Tab-separated table of C-alpha atoms in Angstrom:
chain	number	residue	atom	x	y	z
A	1	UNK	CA	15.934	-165.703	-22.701
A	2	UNK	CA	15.641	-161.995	-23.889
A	3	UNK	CA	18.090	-159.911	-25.981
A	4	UNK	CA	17.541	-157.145	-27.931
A	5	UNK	CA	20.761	-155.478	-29.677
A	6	UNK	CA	21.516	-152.246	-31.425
A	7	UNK	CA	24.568	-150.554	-32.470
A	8	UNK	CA	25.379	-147.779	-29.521
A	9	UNK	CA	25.896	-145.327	-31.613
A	10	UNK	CA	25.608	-143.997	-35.398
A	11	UNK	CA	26.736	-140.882	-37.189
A	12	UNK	CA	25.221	-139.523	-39.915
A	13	UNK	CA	24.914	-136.370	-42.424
A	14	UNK	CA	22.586	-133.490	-42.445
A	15	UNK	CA	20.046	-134.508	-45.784
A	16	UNK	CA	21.252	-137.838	-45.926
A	17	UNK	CA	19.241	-141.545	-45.090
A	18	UNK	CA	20.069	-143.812	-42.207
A	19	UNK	CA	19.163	-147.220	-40.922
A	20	UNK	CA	19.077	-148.427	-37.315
A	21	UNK	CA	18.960	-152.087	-37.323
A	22	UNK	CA	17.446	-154.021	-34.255
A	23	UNK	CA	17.525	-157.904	-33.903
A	24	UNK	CA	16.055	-159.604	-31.160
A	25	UNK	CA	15.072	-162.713	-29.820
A	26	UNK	CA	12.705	-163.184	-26.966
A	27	UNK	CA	10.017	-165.439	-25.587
A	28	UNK	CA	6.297	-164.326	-27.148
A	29	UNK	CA	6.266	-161.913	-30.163
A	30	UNK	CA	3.311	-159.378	-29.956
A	31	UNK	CA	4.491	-156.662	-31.885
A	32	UNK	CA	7.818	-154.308	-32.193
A	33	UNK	CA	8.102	-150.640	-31.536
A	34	UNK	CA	10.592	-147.868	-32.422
A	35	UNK	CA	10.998	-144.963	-29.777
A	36	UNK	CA	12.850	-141.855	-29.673
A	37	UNK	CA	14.410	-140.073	-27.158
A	38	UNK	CA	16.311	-136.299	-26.975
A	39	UNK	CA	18.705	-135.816	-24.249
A	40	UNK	CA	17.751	-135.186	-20.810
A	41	UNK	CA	13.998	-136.066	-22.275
A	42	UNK	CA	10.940	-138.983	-22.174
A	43	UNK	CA	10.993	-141.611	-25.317
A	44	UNK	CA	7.913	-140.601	-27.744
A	45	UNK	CA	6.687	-143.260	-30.133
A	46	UNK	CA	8.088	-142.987	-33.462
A	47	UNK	CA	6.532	-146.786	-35.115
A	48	UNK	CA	5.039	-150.362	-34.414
A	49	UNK	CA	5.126	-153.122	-36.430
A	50	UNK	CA	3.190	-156.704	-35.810
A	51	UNK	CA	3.465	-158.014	-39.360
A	52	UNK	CA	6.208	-158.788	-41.579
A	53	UNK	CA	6.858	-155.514	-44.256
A	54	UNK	CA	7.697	-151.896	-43.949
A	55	UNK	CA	5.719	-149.397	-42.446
A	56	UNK	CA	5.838	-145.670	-43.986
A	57	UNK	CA	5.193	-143.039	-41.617
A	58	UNK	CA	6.880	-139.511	-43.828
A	59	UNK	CA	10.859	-139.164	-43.427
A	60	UNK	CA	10.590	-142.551	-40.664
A	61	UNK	CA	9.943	-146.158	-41.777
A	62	UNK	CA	9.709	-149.108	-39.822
A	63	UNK	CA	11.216	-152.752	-40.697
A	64	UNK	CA	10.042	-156.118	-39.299
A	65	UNK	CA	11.142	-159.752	-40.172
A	66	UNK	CA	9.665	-162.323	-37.643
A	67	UNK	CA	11.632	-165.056	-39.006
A	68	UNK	CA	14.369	-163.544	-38.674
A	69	UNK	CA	14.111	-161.615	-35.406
A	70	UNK	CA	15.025	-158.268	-37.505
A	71	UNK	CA	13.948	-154.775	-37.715
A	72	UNK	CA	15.291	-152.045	-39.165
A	73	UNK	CA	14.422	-148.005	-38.450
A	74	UNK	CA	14.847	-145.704	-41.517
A	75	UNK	CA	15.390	-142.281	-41.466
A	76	UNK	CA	15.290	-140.126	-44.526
A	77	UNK	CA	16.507	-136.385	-45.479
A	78	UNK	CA	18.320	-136.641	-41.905
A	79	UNK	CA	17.686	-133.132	-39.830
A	80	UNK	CA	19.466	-131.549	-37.045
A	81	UNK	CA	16.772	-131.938	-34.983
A	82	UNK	CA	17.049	-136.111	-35.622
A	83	UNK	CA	20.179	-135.857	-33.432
A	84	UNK	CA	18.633	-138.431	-30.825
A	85	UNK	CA	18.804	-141.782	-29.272
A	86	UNK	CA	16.940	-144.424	-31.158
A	87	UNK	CA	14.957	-147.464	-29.032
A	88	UNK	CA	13.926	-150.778	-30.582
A	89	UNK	CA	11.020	-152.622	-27.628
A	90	UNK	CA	9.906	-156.122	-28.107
A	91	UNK	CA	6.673	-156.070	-26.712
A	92	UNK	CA	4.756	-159.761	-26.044
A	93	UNK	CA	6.396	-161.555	-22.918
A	94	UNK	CA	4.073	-163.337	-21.417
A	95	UNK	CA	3.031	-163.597	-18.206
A	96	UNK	CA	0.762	-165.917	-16.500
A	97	UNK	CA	-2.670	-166.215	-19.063
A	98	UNK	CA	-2.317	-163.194	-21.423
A	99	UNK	CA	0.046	-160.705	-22.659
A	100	UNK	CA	0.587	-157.466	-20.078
A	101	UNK	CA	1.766	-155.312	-22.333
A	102	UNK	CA	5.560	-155.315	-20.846
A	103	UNK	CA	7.783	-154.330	-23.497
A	104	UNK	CA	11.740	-155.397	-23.004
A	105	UNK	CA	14.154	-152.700	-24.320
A	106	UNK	CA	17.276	-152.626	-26.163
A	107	UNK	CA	20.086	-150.279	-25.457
A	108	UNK	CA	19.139	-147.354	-27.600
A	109	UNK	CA	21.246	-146.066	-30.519
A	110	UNK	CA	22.776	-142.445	-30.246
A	111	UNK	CA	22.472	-141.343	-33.674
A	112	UNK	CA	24.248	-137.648	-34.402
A	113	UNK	CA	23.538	-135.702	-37.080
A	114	UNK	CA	26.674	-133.687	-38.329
A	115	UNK	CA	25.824	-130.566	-40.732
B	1	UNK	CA	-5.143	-134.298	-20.379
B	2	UNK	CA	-2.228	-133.062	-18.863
B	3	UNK	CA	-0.929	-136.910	-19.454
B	4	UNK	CA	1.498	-138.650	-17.166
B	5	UNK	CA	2.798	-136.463	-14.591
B	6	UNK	CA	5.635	-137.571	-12.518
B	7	UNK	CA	6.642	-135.576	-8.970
B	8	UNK	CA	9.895	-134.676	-7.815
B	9	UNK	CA	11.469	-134.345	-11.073
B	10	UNK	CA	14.929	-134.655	-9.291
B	11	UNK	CA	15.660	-135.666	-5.798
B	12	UNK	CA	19.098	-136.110	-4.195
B	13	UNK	CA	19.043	-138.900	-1.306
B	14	UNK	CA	21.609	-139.876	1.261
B	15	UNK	CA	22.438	-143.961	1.472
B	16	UNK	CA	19.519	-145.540	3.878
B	17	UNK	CA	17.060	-143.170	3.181
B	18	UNK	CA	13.605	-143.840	1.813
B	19	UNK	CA	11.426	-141.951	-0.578
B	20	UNK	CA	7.819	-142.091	-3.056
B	21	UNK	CA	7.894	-141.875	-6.535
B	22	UNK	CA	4.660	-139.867	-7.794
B	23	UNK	CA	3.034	-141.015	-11.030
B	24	UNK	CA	-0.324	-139.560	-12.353
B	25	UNK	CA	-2.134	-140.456	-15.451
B	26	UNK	CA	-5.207	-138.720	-15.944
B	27	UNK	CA	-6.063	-140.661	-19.617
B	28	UNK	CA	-7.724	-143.671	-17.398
B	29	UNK	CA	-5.396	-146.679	-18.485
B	30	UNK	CA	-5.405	-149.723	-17.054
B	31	UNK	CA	-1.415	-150.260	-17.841
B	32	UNK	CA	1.178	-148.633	-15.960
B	33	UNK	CA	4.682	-149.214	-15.996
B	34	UNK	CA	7.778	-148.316	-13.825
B	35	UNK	CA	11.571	-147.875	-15.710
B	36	UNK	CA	14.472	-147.000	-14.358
B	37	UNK	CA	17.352	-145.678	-16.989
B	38	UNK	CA	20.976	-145.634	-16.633
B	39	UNK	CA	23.208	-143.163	-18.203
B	40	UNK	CA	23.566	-144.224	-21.761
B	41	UNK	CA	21.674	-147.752	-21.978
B	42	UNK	CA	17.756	-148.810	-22.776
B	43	UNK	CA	14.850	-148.691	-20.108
B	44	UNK	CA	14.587	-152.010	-17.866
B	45	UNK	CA	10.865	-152.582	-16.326
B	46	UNK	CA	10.981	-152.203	-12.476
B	47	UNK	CA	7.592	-152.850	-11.655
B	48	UNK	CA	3.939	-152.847	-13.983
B	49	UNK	CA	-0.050	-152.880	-13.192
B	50	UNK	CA	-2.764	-154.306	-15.557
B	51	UNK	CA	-5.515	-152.344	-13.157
B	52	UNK	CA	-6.095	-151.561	-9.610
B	53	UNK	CA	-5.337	-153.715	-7.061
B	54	UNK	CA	-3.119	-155.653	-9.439
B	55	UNK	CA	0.767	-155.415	-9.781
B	56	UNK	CA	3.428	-157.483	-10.838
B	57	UNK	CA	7.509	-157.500	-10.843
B	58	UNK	CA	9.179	-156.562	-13.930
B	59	UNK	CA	13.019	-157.242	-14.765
B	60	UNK	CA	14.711	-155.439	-11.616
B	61	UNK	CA	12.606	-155.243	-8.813
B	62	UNK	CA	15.339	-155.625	-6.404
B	63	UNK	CA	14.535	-152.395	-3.821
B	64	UNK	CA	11.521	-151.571	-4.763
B	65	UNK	CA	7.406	-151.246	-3.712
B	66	UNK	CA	4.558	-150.282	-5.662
B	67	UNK	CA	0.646	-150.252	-5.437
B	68	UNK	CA	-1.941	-149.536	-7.081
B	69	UNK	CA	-5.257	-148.367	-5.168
B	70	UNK	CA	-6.856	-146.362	-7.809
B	71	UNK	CA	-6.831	-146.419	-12.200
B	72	UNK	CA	-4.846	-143.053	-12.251
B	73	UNK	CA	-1.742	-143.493	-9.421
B	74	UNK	CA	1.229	-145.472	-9.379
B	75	UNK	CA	3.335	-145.334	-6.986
B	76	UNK	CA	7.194	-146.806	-6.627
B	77	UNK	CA	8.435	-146.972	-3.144
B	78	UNK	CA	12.242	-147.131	-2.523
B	79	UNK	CA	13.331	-148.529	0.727
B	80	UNK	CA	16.675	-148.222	2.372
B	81	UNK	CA	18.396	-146.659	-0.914
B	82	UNK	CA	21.227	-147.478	-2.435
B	83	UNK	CA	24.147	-145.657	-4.985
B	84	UNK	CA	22.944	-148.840	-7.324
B	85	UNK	CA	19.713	-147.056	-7.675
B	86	UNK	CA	20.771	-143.681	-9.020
B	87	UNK	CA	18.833	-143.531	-12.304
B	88	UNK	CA	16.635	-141.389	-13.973
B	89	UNK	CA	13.068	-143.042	-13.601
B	90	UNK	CA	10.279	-143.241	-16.275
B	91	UNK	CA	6.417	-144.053	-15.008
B	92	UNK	CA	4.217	-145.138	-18.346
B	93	UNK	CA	1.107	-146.178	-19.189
B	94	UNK	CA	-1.335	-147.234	-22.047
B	95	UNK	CA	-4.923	-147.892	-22.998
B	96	UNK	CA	-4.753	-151.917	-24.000
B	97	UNK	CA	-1.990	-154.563	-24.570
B	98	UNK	CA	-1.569	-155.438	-28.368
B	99	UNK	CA	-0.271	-152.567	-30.947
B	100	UNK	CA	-0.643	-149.723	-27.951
B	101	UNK	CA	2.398	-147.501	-27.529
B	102	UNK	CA	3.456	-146.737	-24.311
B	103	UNK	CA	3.027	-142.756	-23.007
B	104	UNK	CA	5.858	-141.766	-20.847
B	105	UNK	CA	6.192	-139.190	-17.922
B	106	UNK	CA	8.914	-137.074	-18.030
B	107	UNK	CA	11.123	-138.714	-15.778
B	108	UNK	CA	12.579	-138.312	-12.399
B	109	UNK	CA	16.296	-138.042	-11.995
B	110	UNK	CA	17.263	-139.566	-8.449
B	111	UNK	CA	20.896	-139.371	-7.025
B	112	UNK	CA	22.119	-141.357	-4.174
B	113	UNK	CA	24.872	-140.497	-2.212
């Protein structure tokens, strides 16, 4: 089956770094991706990952271990404005001859940046 | 591009009623998606489309229609509602399958009573 798991939710302080971890297991690995999402709003793309290693993208860097189903969201000189939910999507299930695109969710973390 | 556009942006229905879910992208993607959100967890995949003509069920499909006649509309039909179905709804869509993020509408927030 599919499962994708985060922690619900994280707090963290104002300046200060702060990992999300995701691990997942599914059926078909085609890549991993790390939205965000305010309150009330649509998720925006933060990161993807395909291959094993961190990706660097300025205060947000993205994780991946295939072997071990593990990936990991860094966030760096935390801001107010950070103060979001955080959403780790397998993307790769199958389906019939190819790959549709789907991606399979986990539950979001609510991260909340304290001054 | 104005993006993906999603119409009502929140609707209140009454138990047995029906309603259409509008979702426009105007950035000529073959993929679209339909999510539904509950208060406080991940998206779950309602319905998708690889192109026109061409749909497929996603995780909870349960109460739920879509088509797909043209590149740019999708579509999701609610028959016969239900309280299980008050969510906020995301419509998506992207350019090709591998490495492509996702680009969301903002949502519709239904309520059934």
């Amino acid at each position: 089956g599919q499962n994708i798991d985060q922690p619900t939710e994280m707090t963290a302080t104002e300046g200060a770094i702060v990992q999300i971890n995701c691990t997942y297991q599914t059926s078909g690995f085609n890549g991993l991706f790390w939205y965000q999402q305010h309150a009330g709003e649509a998720p925006t793309f933060l990161s993807y990952n395909v291959l094993d290693g961190l990706e660097e993208k300025g205060r947000f860097s993205s994780f991946l271990s295939r072997s071990k189903g593990y990936s990991y969201l860094l966030l760096k000189e935390l801001q107010m404005k950070d103060s979001a939910s955080y959403l780790c999507a397998v993307s790769g299930l199958f389906h019939g001859s190819g790959n549709t695109g789907k991606l399979i969710f986990g539950q979001g973390t609510t991260l909340q940046v304290k001054p | 591009n104005a993006g993906v556009t999603q119409t009502p942006k929140f609707r209140i229905l009454k138990i047995g009623q029906s309603m259409t879910l509008q979702c426009t992208q105007d950035m000529n993607h073959n993929y679209m998606y339909w999510y539904r959100q509950d208060p406080g967890m991940g998206l779950k995949l309602i319905y998708y489309s690889v192109g026109a003509g061409i749909t497929d069920k996603g995780e909870v499909p349960n109460g739920y229609n879509v088509s797909r006649s043209t590149t740019e509309d999708f579509p999701l039909r609610l028959e016969l509602a239900a309280p299980s179905q008050t969510s906020v709804y995301f419509c998506a869509s992207s350019p090709t399958r591998q490495g492509e993020t996702q680009y969301f509408g903002p949502g519709t927030r239904l309520l059934v009573l």
